PDB file of C-alpha atoms and ligand atoms in Angstrom:
ATOM      1  CA  MET H   1     -25.941  -3.613   6.311  1.00  0.00           C
ATOM      2  CA  ASN H   2     -26.830  -3.314   2.619  1.00  0.00           C
ATOM      3  CA  LYS H   3     -28.451  -6.550   1.353  1.00  0.00           C
ATOM      4  CA  ASP H   4     -26.000  -6.895  -1.570  1.00  0.00           C
ATOM      5  CA  ILE H   5     -22.949  -6.856   0.714  1.00  0.00           C
ATOM      6  CA  LYS H   6     -21.428 -10.186   1.766  1.00  0.00           C
ATOM      7  CA  GLU H   7     -19.241  -8.759   4.517  1.00  0.00           C
ATOM      8  CA  ILE H   8     -17.822  -5.488   5.748  1.00  0.00           C
ATOM      9  CA  LEU H   9     -14.116  -5.563   4.961  1.00  0.00           C
ATOM     10  CA  ILE H  10     -13.164  -2.167   6.390  1.00  0.00           C
ATOM     11  CA  SER H  11     -15.374  -0.443   8.947  1.00  0.00           C
ATOM     12  CA  GLU H  12     -15.926   3.302   9.234  1.00  0.00           C
ATOM     13  CA  GLU H  13     -13.729   3.305  12.314  1.00  0.00           C
ATOM     14  CA  LYS H  14     -10.872   1.532  10.541  1.00  0.00           C
ATOM     15  CA  ILE H  15     -11.172   3.872   7.536  1.00  0.00           C
ATOM     16  CA  ASN H  16     -10.973   6.834   9.889  1.00  0.00           C
ATOM     17  CA  GLU H  17      -7.783   5.463  11.447  1.00  0.00           C
ATOM     18  CA  MET H  18      -6.170   4.885   8.043  1.00  0.00           C
ATOM     19  CA  VAL H  19      -7.062   8.349   6.776  1.00  0.00           C
ATOM     20  CA  THR H  20      -5.763   9.977   9.968  1.00  0.00           C
ATOM     21  CA  ARG H  21      -2.464   8.132   9.638  1.00  0.00           C
ATOM     22  CA  ILE H  22      -2.004   9.019   5.960  1.00  0.00           C
ATOM     23  CA  ALA H  23      -2.828  12.692   6.623  1.00  0.00           C
ATOM     24  CA  ALA H  24      -0.109  12.791   9.296  1.00  0.00           C
ATOM     25  CA  GLU H  25       2.378  11.263   6.841  1.00  0.00           C
ATOM     26  CA  ILE H  26       1.468  13.895   4.237  1.00  0.00           C
ATOM     27  CA  ASP H  27       1.805  16.709   6.808  1.00  0.00           C
ATOM     28  CA  ARG H  28       5.282  15.416   7.656  1.00  0.00           C
ATOM     29  CA  ASP H  29       6.481  14.919   4.050  1.00  0.00           C
ATOM     30  CA  TYR H  30       5.008  17.980   2.325  1.00  0.00           C
ATOM     31  CA  LYS H  31       5.950  20.714   4.789  1.00  0.00           C
ATOM     32  CA  GLY H  32       7.289  23.681   2.773  1.00  0.00           C
ATOM     33  CA  LYS H  33       6.158  22.202  -0.543  1.00  0.00           C
ATOM     34  CA  ASN H  34       3.361  23.287  -2.825  1.00  0.00           C
ATOM     35  CA  LEU H  35       0.991  20.388  -2.241  1.00  0.00           C
ATOM     36  CA  VAL H  36      -1.804  19.811  -4.731  1.00  0.00           C
ATOM     37  CA  LEU H  37      -4.136  16.930  -3.889  1.00  0.00           C
ATOM     38  CA  VAL H  38      -5.679  15.540  -7.066  1.00  0.00           C
ATOM     39  CA  CYS H  39      -8.904  13.585  -6.600  1.00  0.00           C
ATOM     40  CA  ILE H  40      -9.546  10.937  -9.221  1.00  0.00           C
ATOM     41  CA  LEU H  41     -13.301  11.046  -9.831  1.00  0.00           C
ATOM     42  CA  LYS H  42     -15.572   9.533  -8.918  1.00  0.00           C
ATOM     43  CA  GLY H  43     -14.207   6.732  -6.769  1.00  0.00           C
ATOM     44  CA  SER H  44     -11.916   8.894  -4.634  1.00  0.00           C
ATOM     45  CA  ILE H  45     -14.518  11.465  -3.595  1.00  0.00           C
ATOM     46  CA  ALA H  46     -15.126  10.072  -0.110  1.00  0.00           C
ATOM     47  CA  PHE H  47     -11.442   9.450   0.615  1.00  0.00           C
ATOM     48  CA  MET H  48     -10.417  12.867  -0.728  1.00  0.00           C
ATOM     49  CA  GLY H  49     -13.092  14.634   1.318  1.00  0.00           C
ATOM     50  CA  ASP H  50     -11.938  13.049   4.552  1.00  0.00           C
ATOM     51  CA  LEU H  51      -8.219  13.250   3.782  1.00  0.00           C
ATOM     52  CA  MET H  52      -8.150  16.946   2.861  1.00  0.00           C
ATOM     53  CA  LYS H  53      -9.870  17.850   6.119  1.00  0.00           C
ATOM     54  CA  LYS H  54      -7.231  16.012   8.134  1.00  0.00           C
ATOM     55  CA  VAL H  55      -4.215  17.431   6.307  1.00  0.00           C
ATOM     56  CA  THR H  56      -3.191  20.545   8.234  1.00  0.00           C
ATOM     57  CA  ILE H  57      -0.537  22.042   5.927  1.00  0.00           C
ATOM     58  CA  PRO H  58      -1.755  24.397   3.156  1.00  0.00           C
ATOM     59  CA  THR H  59      -3.025  22.489   0.142  1.00  0.00           C
ATOM     60  CA  GLU H  60      -4.640  23.154  -3.172  1.00  0.00           C
ATOM     61  CA  ILE H  61      -7.117  20.647  -4.557  1.00  0.00           C
ATOM     62  CA  ASP H  62      -7.973  19.657  -8.096  1.00  0.00           C
ATOM     63  CA  CYS H  63      -9.781  16.820  -9.851  1.00  0.00           C
ATOM     64  CA  MET H  64      -9.366  14.551 -12.833  1.00  0.00           C
ATOM     65  CA  LYS H  65     -11.543  11.891 -14.326  1.00  0.00           C
ATOM     66  CA  VAL H  66     -10.281   9.019 -16.384  1.00  0.00           C
ATOM     67  CA  SER H  67     -12.199   6.400 -18.239  1.00  0.00           C
ATOM     68  CA  SER H  68     -10.980   2.905 -18.743  1.00  0.00           C
ATOM     69  CA  TYR H  69     -12.022   0.795 -21.635  1.00  0.00           C
ATOM     70  CA  GLY H  70     -13.899  -2.226 -20.317  1.00  0.00           C
ATOM     71  CA  ALA H  71     -16.491  -1.871 -17.553  1.00  0.00           C
ATOM     72  CA  GLY H  72     -17.621  -4.055 -14.658  1.00  0.00           C
ATOM     73  CA  THR H  73     -15.103  -5.886 -12.554  1.00  0.00           C
ATOM     74  CA  GLU H  74     -12.391  -6.199 -15.208  1.00  0.00           C
ATOM     75  CA  SER H  75      -9.428  -3.869 -14.810  1.00  0.00           C
ATOM     76  CA  SER H  76      -8.776  -1.242 -17.387  1.00  0.00           C
ATOM     77  CA  VAL H  77      -6.677  -1.656 -20.472  1.00  0.00           C
ATOM     78  CA  GLN H  78      -7.009   1.629 -22.357  1.00  0.00           C
ATOM     79  CA  ILE H  79      -7.008   4.813 -20.264  1.00  0.00           C
ATOM     80  CA  ASN H  80      -8.470   8.119 -21.460  1.00  0.00           C
ATOM     81  CA  ILE H  81      -8.614  11.465 -19.695  1.00  0.00           C
ATOM     82  CA  VAL H  82     -12.242  12.567 -19.531  1.00  0.00           C
ATOM     83  CA  LEU H  83     -11.661  15.612 -17.320  1.00  0.00           C
ATOM     84  CA  ASP H  84      -8.267  17.245 -16.975  1.00  0.00           C
ATOM     85  CA  LEU H  85      -6.962  19.399 -14.127  1.00  0.00           C
ATOM     86  CA  ILE H  86      -8.424  22.891 -13.886  1.00  0.00           C
ATOM     87  CA  ARG H  87      -4.992  24.356 -13.046  1.00  0.00           C
ATOM     88  CA  PRO H  88      -3.061  24.939 -16.276  1.00  0.00           C
ATOM     89  CA  ASP H  89       0.495  25.487 -14.981  1.00  0.00           C
ATOM     90  CA  LEU H  90       1.972  22.684 -12.906  1.00  0.00           C
ATOM     91  CA  SER H  91       5.565  23.892 -12.814  1.00  0.00           C
ATOM     92  CA  GLU H  92       5.526  24.652  -9.090  1.00  0.00           C
ATOM     93  CA  CYS H  93       3.177  21.875  -8.057  1.00  0.00           C
ATOM     94  CA  ASP H  94       3.978  18.894  -5.884  1.00  0.00           C
ATOM     95  CA  ILE H  95       1.108  16.687  -6.904  1.00  0.00           C
ATOM     96  CA  LEU H  96      -0.256  13.885  -4.804  1.00  0.00           C
ATOM     97  CA  ILE H  97      -2.737  11.768  -6.749  1.00  0.00           C
ATOM     98  CA  VAL H  98      -5.518  10.523  -4.469  1.00  0.00           C
ATOM     99  CA  GLU H  99      -6.948   7.209  -5.657  1.00  0.00           C
ATOM    100  CA  ASP H 100      -9.530   4.872  -4.165  1.00  0.00           C
ATOM    101  CA  ILE H 101      -7.965   1.542  -5.095  1.00  0.00           C
ATOM    102  CA  ILE H 102      -5.097   0.143  -7.153  1.00  0.00           C
ATOM    103  CA  ASP H 103      -5.736  -2.966  -9.141  1.00  0.00           C
ATOM    104  CA  SER H 104      -3.613  -3.517 -12.269  1.00  0.00           C
ATOM    105  CA  GLY H 105      -1.758  -0.266 -11.556  1.00  0.00           C
ATOM    106  CA  ARG H 106      -2.386   1.026 -15.080  1.00  0.00           C
ATOM    107  CA  THR H 107      -4.400   4.099 -14.049  1.00  0.00           C
ATOM    108  CA  LEU H 108      -1.832   5.463 -11.615  1.00  0.00           C
ATOM    109  CA  LYS H 109       1.116   4.594 -13.800  1.00  0.00           C
ATOM    110  CA  TYR H 110      -0.486   6.439 -16.711  1.00  0.00           C
ATOM    111  CA  LEU H 111      -1.484   9.465 -14.620  1.00  0.00           C
ATOM    112  CA  THR H 112       1.935   9.790 -13.001  1.00  0.00           C
ATOM    113  CA  GLY H 113       3.602   9.903 -16.412  1.00  0.00           C
ATOM    114  CA  TYR H 114       0.985  12.281 -17.771  1.00  0.00           C
ATOM    115  CA  LEU H 115       1.330  14.813 -14.932  1.00  0.00           C
ATOM    116  CA  LEU H 116       5.119  14.724 -15.013  1.00  0.00           C
ATOM    117  CA  HIS H 117       4.971  15.272 -18.761  1.00  0.00           C
ATOM    118  CA  LYS H 118       2.681  18.275 -18.159  1.00  0.00           C
ATOM    119  CA  GLY H 119       5.449  19.789 -16.055  1.00  0.00           C
ATOM    120  CA  ALA H 120       4.625  18.999 -12.426  1.00  0.00           C
ATOM    121  CA  ARG H 121       7.609  19.430 -10.103  1.00  0.00           C
ATOM    122  CA  SER H 122       6.842  16.140  -8.385  1.00  0.00           C
ATOM    123  CA  VAL H 123       4.135  13.495  -8.602  1.00  0.00           C
ATOM    124  CA  LYS H 124       3.406  10.924  -5.909  1.00  0.00           C
ATOM    125  CA  THR H 125       0.542   8.522  -5.360  1.00  0.00           C
ATOM    126  CA  CYS H 126      -1.792   7.836  -2.474  1.00  0.00           C
ATOM    127  CA  THR H 127      -4.395   5.101  -2.357  1.00  0.00           C
ATOM    128  CA  LEU H 128      -6.844   3.999   0.290  1.00  0.00           C
ATOM    129  CA  LEU H 129      -6.810   0.375  -0.860  1.00  0.00           C
ATOM    130  CA  ASP H 130      -4.289  -1.721  -2.717  1.00  0.00           C
ATOM    131  CA  LYS H 131      -4.685  -5.145  -4.323  1.00  0.00           C
ATOM    132  CA  PRO H 132      -1.008  -5.986  -4.960  1.00  0.00           C
ATOM    133  CA  SER H 133      -1.806  -9.506  -6.194  1.00  0.00           C
ATOM    134  CA  ARG H 134      -3.567  -7.972  -9.221  1.00  0.00           C
ATOM    135  CA  ARG H 135      -0.680  -5.834 -10.438  1.00  0.00           C
ATOM    136  CA  VAL H 136       0.053  -5.925 -14.190  1.00  0.00           C
ATOM    137  CA  VAL H 137       2.422  -2.949 -14.418  1.00  0.00           C
ATOM    138  CA  GLU H 138       5.077  -1.923 -11.935  1.00  0.00           C
ATOM    139  CA  LEU H 139       3.594   0.633  -9.560  1.00  0.00           C
ATOM    140  CA  THR H 140       4.285   1.080  -5.869  1.00  0.00           C
ATOM    141  CA  PRO H 141       2.093   3.711  -4.193  1.00  0.00           C
ATOM    142  CA  ASP H 142       3.778   6.214  -1.879  1.00  0.00           C
ATOM    143  CA  TYR H 143       0.915   6.222   0.651  1.00  0.00           C
ATOM    144  CA  VAL H 144      -1.402   3.275   1.295  1.00  0.00           C
ATOM    145  CA  GLY H 145      -4.365   2.798   3.636  1.00  0.00           C
ATOM    146  CA  CYS H 146      -4.220  -0.982   3.522  1.00  0.00           C
ATOM    147  CA  GLU H 147      -3.722  -3.950   1.248  1.00  0.00           C
ATOM    148  CA  ILE H 148      -6.716  -6.150   0.501  1.00  0.00           C
ATOM    149  CA  PRO H 149      -7.131  -9.569  -1.107  1.00  0.00           C
ATOM    150  CA  ASP H 150      -8.357 -10.034  -4.664  1.00  0.00           C
ATOM    151  CA  GLU H 151     -12.053  -9.451  -4.029  1.00  0.00           C
ATOM    152  CA  PHE H 152     -14.402  -6.943  -5.615  1.00  0.00           C
ATOM    153  CA  VAL H 153     -15.206  -4.267  -3.058  1.00  0.00           C
ATOM    154  CA  VAL H 154     -17.663  -1.366  -2.996  1.00  0.00           C
ATOM    155  CA  GLY H 155     -18.550   1.546  -0.736  1.00  0.00           C
ATOM    156  CA  TYR H 156     -16.772   4.673   0.494  1.00  0.00           C
ATOM    157  CA  GLY H 157     -16.684   5.955  -3.092  1.00  0.00           C
ATOM    158  CA  LEU H 158     -16.165   2.621  -4.821  1.00  0.00           C
ATOM    159  CA  ASP H 159     -18.912   1.438  -7.111  1.00  0.00           C
ATOM    160  CA  TYR H 160     -20.253  -1.446  -9.051  1.00  0.00           C
ATOM    161  CA  ALA H 161     -22.220  -0.121 -12.058  1.00  0.00           C
ATOM    162  CA  GLU H 162     -22.437   3.293 -10.296  1.00  0.00           C
ATOM    163  CA  LYS H 163     -24.085   1.824  -7.203  1.00  0.00           C
ATOM    164  CA  TYR H 164     -22.948   1.555  -3.564  1.00  0.00           C
ATOM    165  CA  ARG H 165     -20.628   4.609  -3.609  1.00  0.00           C
ATOM    166  CA  ALA H 166     -22.423   6.238  -0.679  1.00  0.00           C
ATOM    167  CA  LEU H 167     -21.954   3.364   1.763  1.00  0.00           C
ATOM    168  CA  PRO H 168     -19.844   4.583   4.707  1.00  0.00           C
ATOM    169  CA  TYR H 169     -17.757   1.374   4.854  1.00  0.00           C
ATOM    170  CA  VAL H 170     -15.883  -0.817   2.340  1.00  0.00           C
ATOM    171  CA  GLY H 171     -17.684  -4.100   1.758  1.00  0.00           C
ATOM    172  CA  VAL H 172     -17.322  -7.198  -0.367  1.00  0.00           C
ATOM    173  CA  LEU H 173     -20.085  -7.456  -2.931  1.00  0.00           C
ATOM    174  CA  LYS H 174     -21.967 -10.752  -3.104  1.00  0.00           C
ATOM    175  CA  PRO H 175     -20.626 -12.499  -6.232  1.00  0.00           C
ATOM    176  CA  GLU H 176     -24.153 -13.181  -7.524  1.00  0.00           C
ATOM    177  CA  ILE H 177     -24.654  -9.405  -7.891  1.00  0.00           C
ATOM    178  CA  TYR H 178     -21.972  -9.002 -10.534  1.00  0.00           C
ATOM    179  CA  SER H 179     -22.288 -12.395 -12.186  1.00  0.00           C
ATOM    180  CA  GLU H 180     -25.999 -11.942 -12.895  1.00  0.00           C
TER     181      GLU H 180
HETATM  182  P1  IMP D 201      -6.213  -0.096 -12.253  1.00  0.00           P
HETATM  183  O1  IMP D 201      -5.914   0.904 -13.327  1.00  0.00           O
HETATM  184  O2  IMP D 201      -6.354  -1.481 -12.818  1.00  0.00           O
HETATM  185  O3  IMP D 201      -5.241  -0.048 -11.104  1.00  0.00           O
HETATM  186  O4  IMP D 201      -7.660   0.202 -11.757  1.00  0.00           O
HETATM  187  C1  IMP D 201      -7.970   1.066 -10.767  1.00  0.00           C
HETATM  188  C2  IMP D 201      -9.442   1.395 -10.870  1.00  0.00           C
HETATM  189  O5  IMP D 201     -10.227   0.204 -11.065  1.00  0.00           O
HETATM  190  C3  IMP D 201      -9.943   1.999  -9.585  1.00  0.00           C
HETATM  191  O6  IMP D 201      -9.804   3.392  -9.594  1.00  0.00           O
HETATM  192  C4  IMP D 201     -11.387   1.569  -9.566  1.00  0.00           C
HETATM  193  O7  IMP D 201     -12.169   2.501 -10.273  1.00  0.00           O
HETATM  194  C5  IMP D 201     -11.413   0.258 -10.296  1.00  0.00           C
HETATM  195  N1  IMP D 201     -11.440  -0.885  -9.363  1.00  0.00           N
HETATM  196  C6  IMP D 201     -10.475  -1.803  -9.179  1.00  0.00           C
HETATM  197  N2  IMP D 201     -10.813  -2.716  -8.252  1.00  0.00           N
HETATM  198  C7  IMP D 201     -12.050  -2.355  -7.831  1.00  0.00           C
HETATM  199  C8  IMP D 201     -12.947  -2.914  -6.846  1.00  0.00           C
HETATM  200  O8  IMP D 201     -12.704  -3.926  -6.158  1.00  0.00           O
HETATM  201  N3  IMP D 201     -14.129  -2.243  -6.691  1.00  0.00           N
HETATM  202  C9  IMP D 201     -14.461  -1.123  -7.393  1.00  0.00           C
HETATM  203  N4  IMP D 201     -13.645  -0.575  -8.304  1.00  0.00           N
HETATM  204  C10 IMP D 201     -12.448  -1.192  -8.527  1.00  0.00           C
HETATM  205 MG1   MG D 202     -11.387   4.726  -9.730  1.00  0.00          MG
END
């Protein structure tokens, strides 16, 4: 285990089970629709990569990157789009936003409104992890891997100061690492 990790919260095996279950739910719900999976960079890269391989219905993929004002472990207040979708016309798209984790809910609430405003036929949300106790705005994801307590986690795409994204599991960072 990485020396900066206090404990493994979600093992590779558990992640695999969650992703398999969500993919089956998407297969069931999006049959006959024009599914576009939108990966929110960079945190959702690992989840997106695994999820898209397990979804068996036809799907398009796209990416967006948002920046939030305020770094570190604090949740975002101001959200800016750093990279927009490559696809220009969303009028026939049933978008499913793929996110790594929901904290305050601001990112997904903003993105849902933005993509609907851009003309998407439907917009739903999918997250691997959810911290419902941290919610500031009203946002209930349509697909969830699992809920976690209010702890700062890294791995499987999630970072602290751009580190730990490549870990294959989700772990709790030792508090002394981010309070240094
Ligand atoms: P929200 O807009 O407050 O819901 O923030 C969601 C974003 O905050 C996620 O996409 C992550 O980038 C980041 N985030 C929230 N909690 C954590 C965490 O425990 N570890 C790493 N990143 C986190
Ligand atoms: Mg993120």
